[in-house]
Amino acid sequence: MRNVSRRSILSAGGAGLGAALAGCMGSGGSDGPTVGILEDRSGNFQLNGTSKWQATRLAIEEINDDGGILGEEIQIEDPDPQSDNERYQELTEQMILKHEVDALWAGYSSATREAIRPMINDYDQLYFYTTQYEGGVCDDTIFPVGATARQQLGAVTPYLAEEYGEDIYIIAADYNFGQLSGDWVNVIADENDYNIVGEEYIPLDETDFSSVINRIQAEDPDFVMSMLVGSNHENFYDQRDANDMLIPIGTSTTMAQGHEHIRYEPDALTDVYAGVSYMEELGDERGEGFVEDFYDRWPDANYLNQEAQNNYFSVYMWRDAVEAAGTFDQEAVIEELENGMEIEAPSGTIELDGATHHMTHKMRVAHADENHEISFDAEQFIEPTFLREEVQGGDGCDLREESKQTQYEPGDVYDV
């Protein structure tokens, strides 16, 4: 059995202690160390999730080919969650209780993360959430290693304001990620005296954007900030082209995830600017052929997206923590991760902040031109300052010192 963690003891009481004990399973059951990969290969998020699944498998296979971890081959459990949050909950329970996984990579959307987070908390499961996201999760066993909205939008919004002007129209998906990302655009606008001239939140099942486009054109902003999500929302870009909407667009979700600049004909993505930590067009800053290796392993893959790179480097980060700890015990591995780590990732040299479980990312602004060719500008390192320096009255989130299972929002710090 895994040792009962200090987090379990702090949070458990009565029946809760039984749940905490139930979660402290041994390493991978009878078949040795095991990881769980729950990434969407069908359904609304399959365009994003398939690449994440492929990159995670690639990293594990590379590690096994190099002798495994602590001399043991890593087993994989990876059923398809099918972009269905109820199925995610069922499969997460299986990963923890049946397969006793030593680490879990799971989920594209923030709604999925929140659907399984109570179970992650109940069983103190080490969980890597790799999608770029709205930010703010301060949780004992969760490592949200993707760029946050503060990092992505903080890169692209000021860039566009300087290039085009300060009047902004916001469109975003109508769920927690989109709503909180919209809040972050409002925060950045307030910090820089930009003007929000319109703001809309679009249901995930919406495919007709004609009225949205009409309202944007009527307001005539200097640029649009778009945090649309999923295959349904991609219709916005084709309809934008059909309606000759030439207004530049900033985004934290488009191109680096769903490779719309490849899948759609110009001018659907012309003058779309994305705040990104990685796209396959960047290649491999380590000089190790990450993109080539990915397509050698998955010759029919559609695209190597930003989240896939996060899955890939976080598998190696987990390996390094296990080897440093000398054990697969999750509590020991988490404590090793909380010491902080510098990681040589395809995106460059980046750093895990042990206190917040988030990354300092090397951010860029990616621009699609009239031929959908991608260029990069405004490279900078952006730290996870919201959690580290701004929440809790400036004291920040420090999971090394205090057990927490919460998510801070911009409204906890700013007037939004």
CSV table of C-alpha atoms in Angstrom, one decimal:
chain,number,residue,atom,x,y,z
A,1,MET,CA,0.0,0.0,0.0
A,2,ARG,CA,1.1,3.6,-0.7
A,3,ASN,CA,1.7,5.5,2.5
A,4,VAL,CA,-1.3,7.5,3.7
A,5,SER,CA,-0.5,11.1,2.7
A,6,ARG,CA,-0.5,14.1,4.9
A,7,ARG,CA,-3.1,15.6,2.5
A,8,SER,CA,-5.4,12.6,3.1
A,9,ILE,CA,-5.1,12.9,6.9
A,10,LEU,CA,-5.6,16.7,6.8
A,11,SER,CA,-8.8,16.4,4.7
A,12,ALA,CA,-10.3,13.1,5.9
A,13,GLY,CA,-12.7,12.7,8.8
A,14,GLY,CA,-15.1,9.8,9.5
A,15,ALA,CA,-16.1,8.2,6.3
A,16,GLY,CA,-13.7,10.5,4.5
A,17,LEU,CA,-10.8,8.8,6.1
A,18,GLY,CA,-12.0,5.5,4.6
A,19,ALA,CA,-12.0,7.2,1.2
A,20,ALA,CA,-8.5,8.5,1.7
A,21,LEU,CA,-7.3,5.1,2.8
A,22,ALA,CA,-9.0,3.4,-0.2
A,23,GLY,CA,-7.0,5.8,-2.5
A,24,CYS,CA,-3.6,4.8,-1.1
A,25,MET,CA,-3.1,1.8,-3.3
A,26,GLY,CA,0.1,0.1,-4.3
A,27,SER,CA,2.1,0.8,-7.4
A,28,GLY,CA,0.1,-0.3,-10.4
A,29,GLY,CA,-1.4,-3.5,-9.0
A,30,SER,CA,0.2,-6.9,-9.9
A,31,ASP,CA,1.4,-5.8,-13.3
A,32,GLY,CA,3.9,-3.2,-12.1
A,33,PRO,CA,3.9,0.6,-12.4
A,34,THR,CA,1.0,1.9,-14.5
A,35,VAL,CA,-0.1,5.2,-16.0
A,36,GLY,CA,-3.6,6.2,-17.0
A,37,ILE,CA,-4.2,8.2,-20.2
A,38,LEU,CA,-7.7,9.5,-20.6
A,39,GLU,CA,-7.6,11.7,-23.7
A,40,ASP,CA,-10.5,12.1,-26.2
A,41,ARG,CA,-10.1,10.2,-29.4
A,42,SER,CA,-13.7,10.7,-30.5
A,43,GLY,CA,-16.4,13.2,-29.9
A,44,ASN,CA,-16.4,17.0,-29.8
A,45,PHE,CA,-12.8,17.2,-28.5
A,46,GLN,CA,-11.1,14.5,-30.5
A,47,LEU,CA,-9.1,16.9,-32.7
A,48,ASN,CA,-7.4,18.1,-29.6
A,49,GLY,CA,-7.3,15.0,-27.5
A,50,THR,CA,-6.0,12.5,-30.1
A,51,SER,CA,-2.7,14.4,-30.3
A,52,LYS,CA,-2.4,14.5,-26.5
A,53,TRP,CA,-2.9,10.7,-26.3
A,54,GLN,CA,-0.4,10.1,-29.1
A,55,ALA,CA,2.3,12.3,-27.4
A,56,THR,CA,1.8,10.7,-24.0
A,57,ARG,CA,2.2,7.2,-25.5
A,58,LEU,CA,5.2,8.3,-27.4
A,59,ALA,CA,6.9,9.5,-24.3
A,60,ILE,CA,6.1,6.3,-22.3
A,61,GLU,CA,7.3,4.2,-25.2
A,62,GLU,CA,10.6,6.2,-25.4
A,63,ILE,CA,11.2,5.8,-21.7
A,64,ASN,CA,10.5,2.0,-21.8
A,65,ASP,CA,12.8,1.6,-24.8
A,66,ASP,CA,15.5,3.3,-22.7
A,67,GLY,CA,15.1,0.9,-19.8
A,68,GLY,CA,11.9,2.1,-18.1
A,69,ILE,CA,11.9,3.9,-14.7
A,70,LEU,CA,13.8,2.4,-11.8
A,71,GLY,CA,14.4,-0.6,-14.0
A,72,GLU,CA,10.7,-1.2,-14.5
A,73,GLU,CA,8.6,-1.1,-17.7
A,74,ILE,CA,5.7,1.3,-17.5
A,75,GLN,CA,2.3,-0.2,-18.3
A,76,ILE,CA,-0.4,1.9,-20.0
A,77,GLU,CA,-4.2,2.0,-19.5
A,78,ASP,CA,-5.8,4.2,-22.1
A,79,PRO,CA,-9.5,3.8,-23.0
A,80,ASP,CA,-11.2,6.5,-25.0
A,81,PRO,CA,-13.4,8.8,-22.9
A,82,GLN,CA,-15.2,9.9,-26.1
A,83,SER,CA,-15.5,13.6,-24.9
A,84,ASP,CA,-18.2,12.4,-22.4
A,85,ASN,CA,-17.8,13.7,-18.8
A,86,GLU,CA,-19.9,10.9,-17.3
A,87,ARG,CA,-17.7,8.4,-19.1
A,88,TYR,CA,-14.6,10.3,-17.7
A,89,GLN,CA,-15.9,9.8,-14.2
A,90,GLU,CA,-16.4,6.1,-14.7
A,91,LEU,CA,-13.0,5.7,-16.3
A,92,THR,CA,-11.3,7.7,-13.6
A,93,GLU,CA,-12.7,5.5,-11.0
A,94,GLN,CA,-11.4,2.5,-12.9
A,95,MET,CA,-8.0,4.0,-13.2
A,96,ILE,CA,-7.7,4.6,-9.5
A,97,LEU,CA,-9.5,1.6,-8.0
A,98,LYS,CA,-9.0,-1.1,-10.5
A,99,HIS,CA,-5.7,-0.3,-12.3
A,100,GLU,CA,-4.2,1.6,-9.3
A,101,VAL,CA,-2.4,4.0,-11.7
A,102,ASP,CA,0.7,5.8,-10.4
A,103,ALA,CA,0.0,8.9,-12.4
A,104,LEU,CA,-3.0,10.0,-14.6
A,105,TRP,CA,-3.1,12.3,-17.7
A,106,ALA,CA,-6.7,13.1,-18.4
A,107,GLY,CA,-9.0,15.5,-20.1
A,108,TYR,CA,-9.1,18.4,-22.6
A,109,SER,CA,-11.8,20.7,-21.3
A,110,SER,CA,-12.0,22.4,-17.9
A,111,ALA,CA,-15.4,21.0,-17.5
A,112,THR,CA,-13.9,17.5,-17.7
A,113,ARG,CA,-11.2,18.4,-15.2
A,114,GLU,CA,-13.9,19.7,-12.7
A,115,ALA,CA,-16.0,16.6,-13.3
A,116,ILE,CA,-13.3,14.2,-12.2
A,117,ARG,CA,-11.6,16.5,-9.6
A,118,PRO,CA,-13.7,15.4,-6.6
A,119,MET,CA,-12.6,11.8,-7.3
A,120,ILE,CA,-8.9,12.9,-7.7
A,121,ASN,CA,-9.2,14.7,-4.4
A,122,ASP,CA,-10.9,11.8,-2.6
A,123,TYR,CA,-8.1,9.4,-3.5
A,124,ASP,CA,-5.1,11.7,-3.5
A,125,GLN,CA,-4.4,10.7,-7.1
A,126,LEU,CA,-1.4,12.3,-8.8
A,127,TYR,CA,-3.0,14.0,-11.9
A,128,PHE,CA,-1.4,16.0,-14.7
A,129,TYR,CA,-3.8,18.3,-16.5
A,130,THR,CA,-2.1,19.5,-19.6
A,131,THR,CA,-4.5,21.7,-21.5
A,132,GLN,CA,-4.0,25.5,-21.6
A,133,TYR,CA,-6.7,26.7,-19.3
A,134,GLU,CA,-8.3,29.6,-17.4
A,135,GLY,CA,-5.9,29.2,-14.4
A,136,GLY,CA,-6.3,29.3,-10.7
A,137,VAL,CA,-6.4,25.6,-9.7
A,138,CYS,CA,-4.5,25.2,-6.4
A,139,ASP,CA,-4.9,21.6,-5.5
A,140,ASP,CA,-2.7,19.1,-3.6
A,141,THR,CA,-2.2,16.4,-6.2
A,142,ILE,CA,-3.0,18.2,-9.5
A,143,PHE,CA,-0.3,19.6,-11.7
A,144,PRO,CA,-2.0,21.9,-14.3
A,145,VAL,CA,1.1,22.2,-16.6
A,146,GLY,CA,-0.5,24.0,-19.6
A,147,ALA,CA,-0.2,27.8,-20.0
A,148,THR,CA,-2.8,29.7,-18.1
A,149,ALA,CA,-5.1,32.4,-19.4
A,150,ARG,CA,-3.1,35.0,-17.6
A,151,GLN,CA,0.0,33.8,-19.5
A,152,GLN,CA,-1.6,33.3,-22.9
A,153,LEU,CA,-3.9,36.3,-22.9
A,154,GLY,CA,-1.2,38.4,-21.2
A,155,ALA,CA,1.0,37.7,-24.2
A,156,VAL,CA,-1.4,38.3,-27.1
A,157,THR,CA,-3.8,41.1,-25.8
A,158,PRO,CA,-1.2,43.8,-25.3
A,159,TYR,CA,0.5,42.8,-28.5
A,160,LEU,CA,-2.7,43.4,-30.5
A,161,ALA,CA,-3.5,46.6,-28.7
A,162,GLU,CA,-0.2,48.0,-29.7
A,163,GLU,CA,-0.6,46.8,-33.3
A,164,TYR,CA,-4.2,47.7,-34.0
A,165,GLY,CA,-5.8,49.8,-31.2
A,166,GLU,CA,-7.5,49.5,-27.8
A,167,ASP,CA,-11.1,48.7,-28.5
A,168,ILE,CA,-11.8,45.0,-27.9
A,169,TYR,CA,-14.8,42.7,-28.5
A,170,ILE,CA,-14.8,39.4,-26.5
A,171,ILE,CA,-16.4,36.2,-27.7
A,172,ALA,CA,-15.9,33.0,-25.6
A,173,ALA,CA,-17.3,29.6,-24.9
A,174,ASP,CA,-20.2,29.7,-22.3
A,175,TYR,CA,-18.7,27.5,-19.6
A,176,ASN,CA,-16.1,27.9,-16.8
A,177,PHE,CA,-13.0,28.2,-19.1
A,178,GLY,CA,-14.6,30.7,-21.5
A,179,GLN,CA,-16.2,32.8,-18.7
A,180,LEU,CA,-13.0,33.0,-16.7
A,181,SER,CA,-10.9,33.7,-19.8
A,182,GLY,CA,-13.3,36.6,-20.6
A,183,ASP,CA,-12.7,37.9,-17.0
A,184,TRP,CA,-8.9,37.8,-17.7
A,185,VAL,CA,-9.3,39.9,-20.8
A,186,ASN,CA,-11.3,42.4,-18.7
A,187,VAL,CA,-8.5,42.4,-16.1
A,188,ILE,CA,-5.8,43.0,-18.7
A,189,ALA,CA,-8.0,45.7,-20.3
A,190,ASP,CA,-8.4,47.4,-17.0
A,191,GLU,CA,-4.7,47.2,-16.2
A,192,ASN,CA,-3.9,48.9,-19.6
A,193,ASP,CA,-6.9,51.2,-20.1
A,194,TYR,CA,-8.2,49.3,-23.0
A,195,ASN,CA,-11.9,49.4,-23.9
A,196,ILE,CA,-14.3,46.4,-23.9
A,197,VAL,CA,-16.9,47.4,-26.5
A,198,GLY,CA,-18.8,44.0,-26.6
A,199,GLU,CA,-18.8,40.7,-24.8
A,200,GLU,CA,-20.6,37.4,-25.7
A,201,TYR,CA,-20.5,33.9,-24.3
A,202,ILE,CA,-21.5,31.2,-26.8
A,203,PRO,CA,-23.0,27.7,-25.9
A,204,LEU,CA,-20.7,24.8,-26.9
A,205,ASP,CA,-23.3,23.4,-29.2
A,206,GLU,CA,-23.6,26.6,-31.3
A,207,THR,CA,-22.6,26.4,-35.0
A,208,ASP,CA,-24.3,29.4,-36.5
A,209,PHE,CA,-22.3,32.6,-35.8
A,210,SER,CA,-24.0,34.9,-38.3
A,211,SER,CA,-25.7,37.1,-35.7
A,212,VAL,CA,-22.5,37.2,-33.6
A,213,ILE,CA,-20.5,38.4,-36.7
A,214,ASN,CA,-23.1,41.0,-37.4
A,215,ARG,CA,-22.9,42.4,-33.9
A,216,ILE,CA,-19.1,42.5,-34.1
A,217,GLN,CA,-19.1,44.3,-37.4
A,218,ALA,CA,-21.6,46.8,-36.1
A,219,GLU,CA,-19.4,47.7,-33.1
A,220,ASP,CA,-16.3,47.8,-35.4
A,221,PRO,CA,-13.7,47.0,-32.7
A,222,ASP,CA,-9.9,47.2,-33.3
A,223,PHE,CA,-9.7,43.5,-32.6
A,224,VAL,CA,-11.7,40.5,-31.3
A,225,MET,CA,-10.5,38.3,-28.4
A,226,SER,CA,-11.8,34.8,-29.1
A,227,MET,CA,-11.9,32.0,-26.6
A,228,LEU,CA,-14.1,29.7,-28.5
A,229,VAL,CA,-13.7,25.9,-27.9
A,230,GLY,CA,-14.4,22.7,-29.8
A,231,SER,CA,-15.3,21.6,-33.3
A,232,ASN,CA,-18.7,23.3,-33.3
A,233,HIS,CA,-17.2,26.7,-32.5
A,234,GLU,CA,-14.7,26.4,-35.4
A,235,ASN,CA,-17.5,27.3,-37.7
A,236,PHE,CA,-17.0,30.9,-36.6
A,237,TYR,CA,-13.8,31.2,-38.7
A,238,ASP,CA,-15.3,29.9,-42.0
A,239,GLN,CA,-18.3,32.2,-41.4
A,240,ARG,CA,-16.0,35.1,-40.6
A,241,ASP,CA,-14.4,34.6,-44.0
A,242,ALA,CA,-17.7,34.3,-45.8
A,243,ASN,CA,-18.9,37.6,-44.3
A,244,ASP,CA,-15.6,39.4,-45.1
A,245,MET,CA,-15.0,40.2,-41.5
A,246,LEU,CA,-11.4,41.4,-41.7
A,247,ILE,CA,-11.0,42.5,-38.1
A,248,PRO,CA,-7.9,40.9,-36.5
A,249,ILE,CA,-8.6,38.2,-33.9
A,250,GLY,CA,-6.6,37.3,-30.7
A,251,THR,CA,-7.0,34.0,-29.1
A,252,SER,CA,-5.8,31.5,-26.6
A,253,THR,CA,-7.6,28.5,-28.1
A,254,THR,CA,-7.2,28.6,-31.9
A,255,MET,CA,-4.4,27.2,-34.2
A,256,ALA,CA,-2.2,25.8,-31.4
A,257,GLN,CA,-4.8,23.3,-30.5
A,258,GLY,CA,-7.1,22.5,-33.4
A,259,HIS,CA,-4.7,23.5,-36.3
A,260,GLU,CA,-7.4,25.4,-38.0
A,261,HIS,CA,-4.8,27.3,-40.0
A,262,ILE,CA,-4.1,23.9,-41.8
A,263,ARG,CA,-7.6,22.6,-41.9
A,264,TYR,CA,-9.3,25.7,-43.3
A,265,GLU,CA,-8.6,27.5,-46.5
A,266,PRO,CA,-7.4,31.1,-46.4
A,267,ASP,CA,-8.7,33.7,-45.5
A,268,ALA,CA,-10.5,32.0,-42.6
A,269,LEU,CA,-7.6,32.4,-40.2
A,270,THR,CA,-5.9,35.4,-41.8
A,271,ASP,CA,-4.7,37.8,-39.1
A,272,VAL,CA,-5.5,35.5,-36.2
A,273,TYR,CA,-3.0,35.9,-33.4
A,274,ALA,CA,-2.6,33.3,-30.7
A,275,GLY,CA,-0.7,33.4,-27.4
A,276,VAL,CA,1.1,30.1,-27.4
A,277,SER,CA,3.7,28.1,-25.6
A,278,TYR,CA,4.1,25.6,-28.5
A,279,MET,CA,3.0,24.8,-32.0
A,280,GLU,CA,4.6,22.1,-34.2
A,281,GLU,CA,5.9,24.9,-36.5
A,282,LEU,CA,8.3,25.8,-33.7
A,283,GLY,CA,10.0,22.4,-34.1
A,284,ASP,CA,12.2,21.3,-31.1
A,285,GLU,CA,14.4,23.9,-29.4
A,286,ARG,CA,16.4,21.0,-27.8
A,287,GLY,CA,17.4,20.0,-31.3
A,288,GLU,CA,16.2,16.4,-30.7
A,289,GLY,CA,13.7,16.0,-33.5
A,290,PHE,CA,10.5,15.9,-31.4
A,291,VAL,CA,8.2,16.6,-34.4
A,292,GLU,CA,9.9,14.1,-36.6
A,293,ASP,CA,9.8,11.4,-33.9
A,294,PHE,CA,6.1,12.1,-33.4
A,295,TYR,CA,5.2,11.6,-37.0
A,296,ASP,CA,7.5,8.6,-37.3
A,297,ARG,CA,5.5,7.0,-34.5
A,298,TRP,CA,2.1,8.3,-35.7
A,299,PRO,CA,2.4,8.8,-39.5
A,300,ASP,CA,-1.3,9.4,-39.9
A,301,ALA,CA,-1.4,12.1,-37.1
A,302,ASN,CA,-3.2,15.3,-38.0
A,303,TYR,CA,-1.1,17.8,-36.0
A,304,LEU,CA,1.2,18.0,-33.0
A,305,ASN,CA,-0.6,20.5,-30.9
A,306,GLN,CA,0.3,22.7,-27.8
A,307,GLU,CA,-1.3,20.3,-25.3
A,308,ALA,CA,0.5,17.3,-26.8
A,309,GLN,CA,3.8,18.9,-26.1
A,310,ASN,CA,2.6,19.5,-22.5
A,311,ASN,CA,1.7,15.8,-22.2
A,312,TYR,CA,5.1,14.8,-23.6
A,313,PHE,CA,7.3,16.9,-21.3
A,314,SER,CA,5.2,16.2,-18.2
A,315,VAL,CA,5.7,12.4,-18.7
A,316,TYR,CA,9.5,13.1,-18.6
A,317,MET,CA,9.0,15.4,-15.6
A,318,TRP,CA,7.2,12.6,-13.8
A,319,ARG,CA,9.9,10.2,-14.7
A,320,ASP,CA,12.6,12.5,-13.3
A,321,ALA,CA,10.6,13.0,-10.1
A,322,VAL,CA,10.1,9.2,-9.6
A,323,GLU,CA,13.8,8.6,-10.1
A,324,ALA,CA,14.8,11.4,-7.8
A,325,ALA,CA,12.4,10.0,-5.1
A,326,GLY,CA,13.6,6.4,-5.7
A,327,THR,CA,10.0,5.2,-5.6
A,328,PHE,CA,6.7,5.3,-7.5
A,329,ASP,CA,4.9,6.3,-4.2
A,330,GLN,CA,2.7,9.2,-5.2
A,331,GLU,CA,3.2,11.2,-2.0
A,332,ALA,CA,7.0,11.0,-2.4
A,333,VAL,CA,6.8,11.8,-6.1
A,334,ILE,CA,4.6,14.9,-5.4
A,335,GLU,CA,7.0,16.1,-2.7
A,336,GLU,CA,9.9,15.8,-5.2
A,337,LEU,CA,7.9,17.7,-7.8
A,338,GLU,CA,7.2,20.4,-5.2
A,339,ASN,CA,11.0,21.0,-4.9
A,340,GLY,CA,10.6,22.6,-8.4
A,341,MET,CA,12.2,21.4,-11.6
A,342,GLU,CA,13.8,22.9,-14.7
A,343,ILE,CA,12.7,21.0,-17.8
A,344,GLU,CA,14.2,20.9,-21.3
A,345,ALA,CA,11.0,20.8,-23.3
A,346,PRO,CA,10.6,21.1,-27.1
A,347,SER,CA,9.3,24.6,-26.4
A,348,GLY,CA,12.5,25.5,-24.6
A,349,THR,CA,13.8,25.5,-21.1
A,350,ILE,CA,10.9,25.9,-18.8
A,351,GLU,CA,10.4,25.6,-15.0
A,352,LEU,CA,7.9,23.9,-12.7
A,353,ASP,CA,7.0,26.1,-9.7
A,354,GLY,CA,6.7,23.7,-6.8
A,355,ALA,CA,4.5,25.9,-4.7
A,356,THR,CA,1.7,26.3,-7.2
A,357,HIS,CA,2.2,23.1,-9.4
A,358,HIS,CA,2.2,25.4,-12.4
A,359,MET,CA,4.8,26.2,-15.1
A,360,THR,CA,6.8,29.2,-16.1
A,361,HIS,CA,6.3,29.0,-19.8
A,362,LYS,CA,8.1,30.4,-22.8
A,363,MET,CA,5.3,32.3,-24.5
A,364,ARG,CA,5.1,33.6,-28.1
A,365,VAL,CA,2.5,35.3,-30.3
A,366,ALA,CA,1.8,33.2,-33.3
A,367,HIS,CA,0.4,35.0,-36.4
A,368,ALA,CA,-1.4,33.4,-39.4
A,369,ASP,CA,-0.8,35.5,-42.6
A,370,GLU,CA,-3.0,35.6,-45.7
A,371,ASN,CA,-1.7,32.2,-46.7
A,372,HIS,CA,-2.1,30.8,-43.2
A,373,GLU,CA,1.7,30.7,-42.8
A,374,ILE,CA,2.7,30.9,-39.2
A,375,SER,CA,5.3,33.3,-37.8
A,376,PHE,CA,6.2,34.0,-34.1
A,377,ASP,CA,7.0,37.2,-32.3
A,378,ALA,CA,7.3,38.7,-28.8
A,379,GLU,CA,9.0,35.7,-27.2
A,380,GLN,CA,9.0,36.0,-23.4
A,381,PHE,CA,9.0,33.9,-20.2
A,382,ILE,CA,5.8,34.4,-18.2
A,383,GLU,CA,5.6,33.1,-14.6
A,384,PRO,CA,2.5,31.8,-12.8
A,385,THR,CA,2.2,35.0,-10.9
A,386,PHE,CA,-1.6,34.9,-10.3
A,387,LEU,CA,-1.3,31.9,-7.9
A,388,ARG,CA,2.1,32.6,-6.6
A,389,GLU,CA,1.8,36.3,-5.8
A,390,GLU,CA,-1.8,37.6,-6.2
A,391,VAL,CA,-4.3,35.3,-4.5
A,392,GLN,CA,-4.8,35.1,-0.7
A,393,GLY,CA,-4.2,38.8,-0.3
A,394,GLY,CA,-0.8,38.5,-1.9
A,395,ASP,CA,0.4,35.5,0.1
A,396,GLY,CA,-0.2,33.2,-2.8
A,397,CYS,CA,-0.9,29.5,-3.1
A,398,ASP,CA,1.9,27.4,-1.6
A,399,LEU,CA,0.9,23.7,-1.6
A,400,ARG,CA,4.1,22.8,0.1
A,401,GLU,CA,2.9,24.6,3.2
A,402,GLU,CA,-0.8,24.2,3.2
A,403,SER,CA,-3.2,21.6,1.8
A,404,LYS,CA,-5.7,23.0,-0.6
A,405,GLN,CA,-8.3,21.7,-3.1
A,406,THR,CA,-9.6,24.9,-4.6
A,407,GLN,CA,-9.7,27.1,-7.7
A,408,TYR,CA,-9.1,30.8,-7.5
A,409,GLU,CA,-10.9,33.1,-10.0
A,410,PRO,CA,-10.0,36.6,-11.2
A,411,GLY,CA,-12.9,37.9,-9.2
A,412,ASP,CA,-11.2,36.8,-6.0
A,413,VAL,CA,-8.5,39.4,-6.6
A,414,TYR,CA,-9.9,41.9,-9.2
A,415,ASP,CA,-13.1,43.8,-9.7
A,416,VAL,CA,-14.5,42.0,-12.7
